Short mmCIF file of C-alpha atoms and ligand atoms in Angstrom, two decimals:
data_model
loop_
_atom_site.label_atom_id
_atom_site.label_comp_id
_atom_site.label_asym_id
_atom_site.label_seq_id
_atom_site.Cartn_x
_atom_site.Cartn_y
_atom_site.Cartn_z
CA MET A 71 -52.64 21.93 -33.46
CA SER A 72 -53.82 24.39 -29.71
CA GLU A 73 -54.54 27.48 -30.95
CA PRO A 74 -58.40 28.14 -32.27
CA LEU A 75 -56.62 30.92 -34.96
CA THR A 76 -53.48 31.22 -36.01
CA ILE A 77 -52.65 34.03 -38.10
CA VAL A 78 -48.85 33.75 -39.84
CA ARG A 79 -47.02 36.89 -39.81
CA HIS A 80 -43.76 35.92 -41.42
CA PRO A 81 -42.73 38.73 -43.24
CA LEU A 82 -42.34 36.87 -46.11
CA VAL A 83 -46.19 35.53 -46.38
CA GLN A 84 -47.08 39.20 -45.57
CA HIS A 85 -45.05 40.77 -47.93
CA LYS A 86 -46.79 38.36 -51.11
CA LEU A 87 -49.86 38.81 -49.75
CA THR A 88 -49.85 42.19 -50.14
CA LEU A 89 -48.92 41.41 -53.81
CA MET A 90 -51.52 39.20 -53.98
CA ARG A 91 -54.32 42.39 -52.93
CA ASP A 92 -52.55 44.64 -55.43
CA ARG A 93 -55.47 44.46 -58.29
CA THR A 94 -52.91 45.32 -60.95
CA THR A 95 -50.93 41.78 -60.09
CA SER A 96 -51.07 39.60 -63.35
CA THR A 97 -53.04 36.36 -63.13
CA ALA A 98 -49.47 34.50 -63.26
CA VAL A 99 -47.93 36.00 -60.78
CA PHE A 100 -50.64 35.70 -58.48
CA ARG A 101 -51.44 32.01 -59.04
CA GLN A 102 -47.66 31.84 -58.41
CA LEU A 103 -47.74 33.65 -54.94
CA LEU A 104 -50.81 31.70 -53.73
CA ARG A 105 -48.75 28.76 -54.57
CA GLU A 106 -45.65 30.09 -52.93
CA CYS A 107 -48.25 31.09 -49.65
CA ALA A 108 -49.43 27.92 -49.65
CA GLN A 109 -46.19 26.44 -48.90
CA LEU A 110 -45.66 29.07 -45.70
CA LEU A 111 -48.98 28.69 -43.97
CA ALA A 112 -49.22 24.49 -44.20
CA TYR A 113 -45.52 24.57 -42.90
CA GLU A 114 -47.75 25.89 -39.99
CA ALA A 115 -50.34 24.41 -40.26
CA THR A 116 -48.22 21.10 -39.95
CA ARG A 117 -46.01 21.92 -37.07
CA ASP A 118 -47.76 19.70 -34.07
CA LEU A 119 -47.34 16.38 -36.64
CA GLU A 120 -46.77 13.40 -34.99
CA LEU A 121 -43.46 11.65 -35.68
CA VAL A 122 -41.95 8.38 -34.56
CA ASP A 123 -38.64 7.22 -34.15
CA GLU A 124 -36.93 4.94 -37.13
CA ALA A 125 -34.10 3.18 -37.29
CA VAL A 126 -31.85 4.43 -40.11
CA GLU A 127 -28.45 3.46 -41.83
CA THR A 128 -26.30 6.72 -43.02
CA PRO A 129 -23.27 5.98 -45.09
CA MET A 130 -21.68 6.80 -41.44
CA GLY A 131 -23.36 3.84 -39.47
CA ALA A 132 -26.56 3.19 -37.59
CA THR A 133 -28.92 6.07 -35.83
CA VAL A 134 -31.97 6.58 -35.00
CA ALA A 135 -34.48 9.38 -36.66
CA PRO A 136 -37.83 10.83 -36.68
CA ARG A 137 -40.39 10.51 -39.93
CA LEU A 138 -44.20 11.16 -39.82
CA ALA A 139 -46.21 9.01 -37.66
CA GLY A 140 -49.91 7.24 -38.96
CA ARG A 141 -51.76 7.71 -41.75
CA LYS A 142 -50.86 9.51 -45.09
CA LEU A 143 -52.57 13.63 -44.71
CA ALA A 144 -55.44 14.17 -46.18
CA LEU A 145 -55.77 17.28 -48.31
CA VAL A 146 -59.57 18.60 -49.18
CA SER A 147 -59.87 21.50 -51.39
CA ILE A 148 -62.74 23.21 -51.58
CA LEU A 149 -63.59 23.99 -55.52
CA ARG A 150 -62.94 25.50 -57.48
CA ALA A 151 -60.35 28.47 -55.55
CA GLY A 152 -58.92 26.00 -52.89
CA ASN A 153 -57.10 24.06 -55.93
CA GLY A 154 -54.82 27.15 -55.98
CA LEU A 155 -53.37 26.29 -52.74
CA LEU A 156 -53.14 22.37 -53.69
CA ASP A 157 -50.28 22.16 -55.24
CA GLY A 158 -47.97 24.61 -53.78
CA ILE A 159 -48.51 22.12 -50.45
CA LEU A 160 -48.34 18.74 -52.64
CA GLU A 161 -44.44 19.62 -53.47
CA LEU A 162 -44.38 19.86 -49.34
CA ILE A 163 -46.36 16.82 -48.53
CA PRO A 164 -45.88 15.24 -52.12
CA SER A 165 -47.70 11.66 -50.51
CA ALA A 166 -50.66 13.76 -49.37
CA ARG A 167 -54.18 12.33 -50.22
CA VAL A 168 -56.42 14.73 -51.85
CA GLY A 169 -59.72 15.26 -51.65
CA PHE A 170 -62.47 17.80 -53.01
CA VAL A 171 -65.32 19.11 -52.41
CA GLY A 172 -67.46 21.75 -54.41
CA LEU A 173 -69.91 23.94 -53.19
CA TYR A 174 -70.85 26.75 -55.11
CA ARG A 175 -72.07 30.19 -53.52
CA ASP A 176 -76.13 31.14 -53.86
CA GLU A 177 -75.44 34.59 -54.47
CA ALA A 178 -78.49 35.45 -53.49
CA THR A 179 -78.65 33.68 -50.24
CA LEU A 180 -74.79 33.40 -50.09
CA GLU A 181 -75.70 29.66 -48.84
CA PRO A 182 -73.97 26.45 -49.88
CA VAL A 183 -75.25 24.30 -52.35
CA GLN A 184 -72.68 20.97 -53.07
CA TYR A 185 -72.40 19.51 -56.45
CA TYR A 186 -69.27 17.31 -55.70
CA PHE A 187 -67.84 15.10 -52.56
CA LYS A 188 -64.89 12.91 -53.44
CA VAL A 189 -62.62 12.42 -50.14
CA PRO A 190 -59.64 9.10 -49.36
CA ALA A 191 -60.42 6.40 -47.64
CA GLU A 192 -60.32 5.94 -43.74
CA MET A 193 -60.75 9.90 -43.25
CA GLY A 194 -60.92 9.46 -39.30
CA GLU A 195 -57.03 8.39 -39.50
CA ARG A 196 -56.08 11.05 -41.21
CA VAL A 197 -54.90 14.37 -40.54
CA VAL A 198 -57.17 16.46 -42.58
CA ILE A 199 -56.22 20.04 -44.29
CA VAL A 200 -59.15 22.29 -45.77
CA VAL A 201 -57.86 24.49 -47.75
CA ASP A 202 -59.99 27.45 -49.69
CA PRO A 203 -58.10 30.95 -49.64
CA MET A 204 -61.07 32.56 -48.61
CA LEU A 205 -62.59 31.98 -45.24
CA ALA A 206 -65.63 34.91 -46.03
CA THR A 207 -69.10 34.28 -44.89
CA GLY A 208 -67.95 30.78 -43.17
CA ASN A 209 -70.85 29.22 -44.61
CA SER A 210 -69.37 26.82 -47.24
CA SER A 211 -66.33 26.03 -44.84
CA ALA A 212 -68.53 25.22 -42.18
CA ALA A 213 -70.83 22.97 -44.88
CA ALA A 214 -67.85 21.80 -45.80
CA VAL A 215 -65.95 20.49 -42.55
CA ASP A 216 -69.97 19.26 -41.86
CA LEU A 217 -69.60 16.87 -45.02
CA LEU A 218 -65.89 15.65 -43.84
CA LYS A 219 -67.03 14.78 -40.42
CA GLN A 220 -70.06 12.72 -41.65
CA ALA A 221 -67.18 10.81 -43.91
CA GLY A 222 -65.48 10.08 -40.68
CA ALA A 223 -62.77 12.86 -40.54
CA ARG A 224 -62.20 13.94 -36.97
CA ASN A 225 -58.86 15.78 -36.55
CA ILE A 226 -59.21 18.53 -39.47
CA ARG A 227 -57.51 22.05 -40.06
CA PHE A 228 -58.27 24.57 -42.17
CA LEU A 229 -55.72 26.68 -44.28
CA CYS A 230 -57.14 30.01 -45.90
CA LEU A 231 -54.98 33.06 -47.15
CA LEU A 232 -57.54 35.51 -45.79
CA ALA A 233 -60.43 35.32 -43.61
CA ALA A 234 -63.20 37.78 -43.01
CA PRO A 235 -63.96 38.11 -38.63
CA GLU A 236 -67.92 37.13 -39.50
CA GLY A 237 -65.92 33.41 -41.56
CA VAL A 238 -64.01 32.77 -38.74
CA GLU A 239 -66.48 32.83 -35.90
CA ARG A 240 -69.37 31.14 -38.07
CA MET A 241 -66.28 28.47 -37.94
CA ARG A 242 -66.00 28.90 -34.21
CA ARG A 243 -69.09 28.76 -33.66
CA ALA A 244 -69.98 25.58 -36.02
CA HIS A 245 -66.69 23.76 -35.51
CA PRO A 246 -64.97 25.08 -32.45
CA ASP A 247 -62.25 21.55 -32.91
CA VAL A 248 -61.14 23.12 -36.24
CA PRO A 249 -58.27 25.42 -35.41
CA ILE A 250 -57.96 27.92 -38.68
CA ILE A 251 -54.58 29.05 -39.97
CA THR A 252 -55.21 31.80 -42.21
CA ALA A 253 -51.84 34.89 -43.56
CA ALA A 254 -54.28 37.55 -42.37
CA GLU A 255 -57.84 38.60 -40.57
CA ASP A 256 -59.64 41.26 -42.66
CA GLU A 257 -61.80 44.05 -41.61
CA ARG A 258 -65.42 42.62 -42.82
CA LEU A 259 -67.17 41.49 -45.26
CA ASN A 260 -69.30 43.90 -47.97
CA ASP A 261 -72.69 43.16 -48.93
CA LYS A 262 -71.92 40.52 -51.61
CA GLY A 263 -70.15 38.60 -48.94
CA TYR A 264 -66.26 39.82 -50.16
CA ILE A 265 -63.47 39.97 -47.65
CA VAL A 266 -62.68 43.71 -47.58
CA PRO A 267 -59.75 45.14 -48.24
CA GLY A 268 -59.14 41.65 -49.50
CA LEU A 269 -57.90 40.65 -53.06
CA GLY A 270 -60.93 40.73 -55.03
CA ASP A 271 -62.43 36.86 -56.44
CA ALA A 272 -59.28 34.57 -55.65
CA GLY A 273 -61.07 32.28 -58.23
CA ASP A 274 -61.04 34.78 -60.68
CA ARG A 275 -57.78 36.51 -59.78
CA MET A 276 -55.95 33.24 -59.93
CA TYR A 277 -58.01 31.49 -63.50
CA GLY A 278 -58.20 35.01 -64.94
CA THR A 279 -61.91 34.70 -65.79
CA LYS A 280 -63.01 38.41 -65.09
N1 LIG B 164 -64.88 34.52 -52.23
C1 LIG B 164 -63.84 35.13 -52.85
O1 LIG B 164 -62.90 35.09 -54.13
N2 LIG B 164 -63.19 36.67 -52.23
C2 LIG B 164 -63.81 37.24 -51.60
O2 LIG B 164 -63.78 38.28 -50.81
C3 LIG B 164 -64.63 36.60 -50.42
C4 LIG B 164 -64.99 34.87 -51.35
#
């Protein structure tokens, strides 16, 4: 992907995002909307995947048609909220391999602390899509990408539902080679590191933990 930041302005994405922002939207509906947005965002995030021509026999005869080239793509979820984006994308790309990065945010420093890391083999040969609904301070995202690069990943893109300007800037400085795909860039972060206007805590909203 060539654009450092892609904001997906498709009306369906924007409509679904507005429903997700609404504080009265139920947990079940929030989760379903997140799944749908994940698919629409993944459609954009995979626009430049390489194709290779392959011989195929249709019921009408022989032809040559494109299919995805190279190693299976890797999806990497930043726990726990990233998991809300996984299932929708896996419906679209069922053969994708899946990794997990566990980072929690120290609420005092807002710095990420790692507690889990498990990714597929041969990360250097795969397109890697890191998923996390909220790009807030960008600290966890930048740390997750650091870990993925240490594991050999080279072709990484970051998919989120919402981004704060601070997070976009942090990622741009730390990882200028990692394009960001999102549905909106909001105004700012508040003093607790939440996106304003945002949609609240994405993990709590999708799992009903608040
Ligand atoms: N994480 C969330 O879930 N929401 C925010 O607004 C920021 C970080």
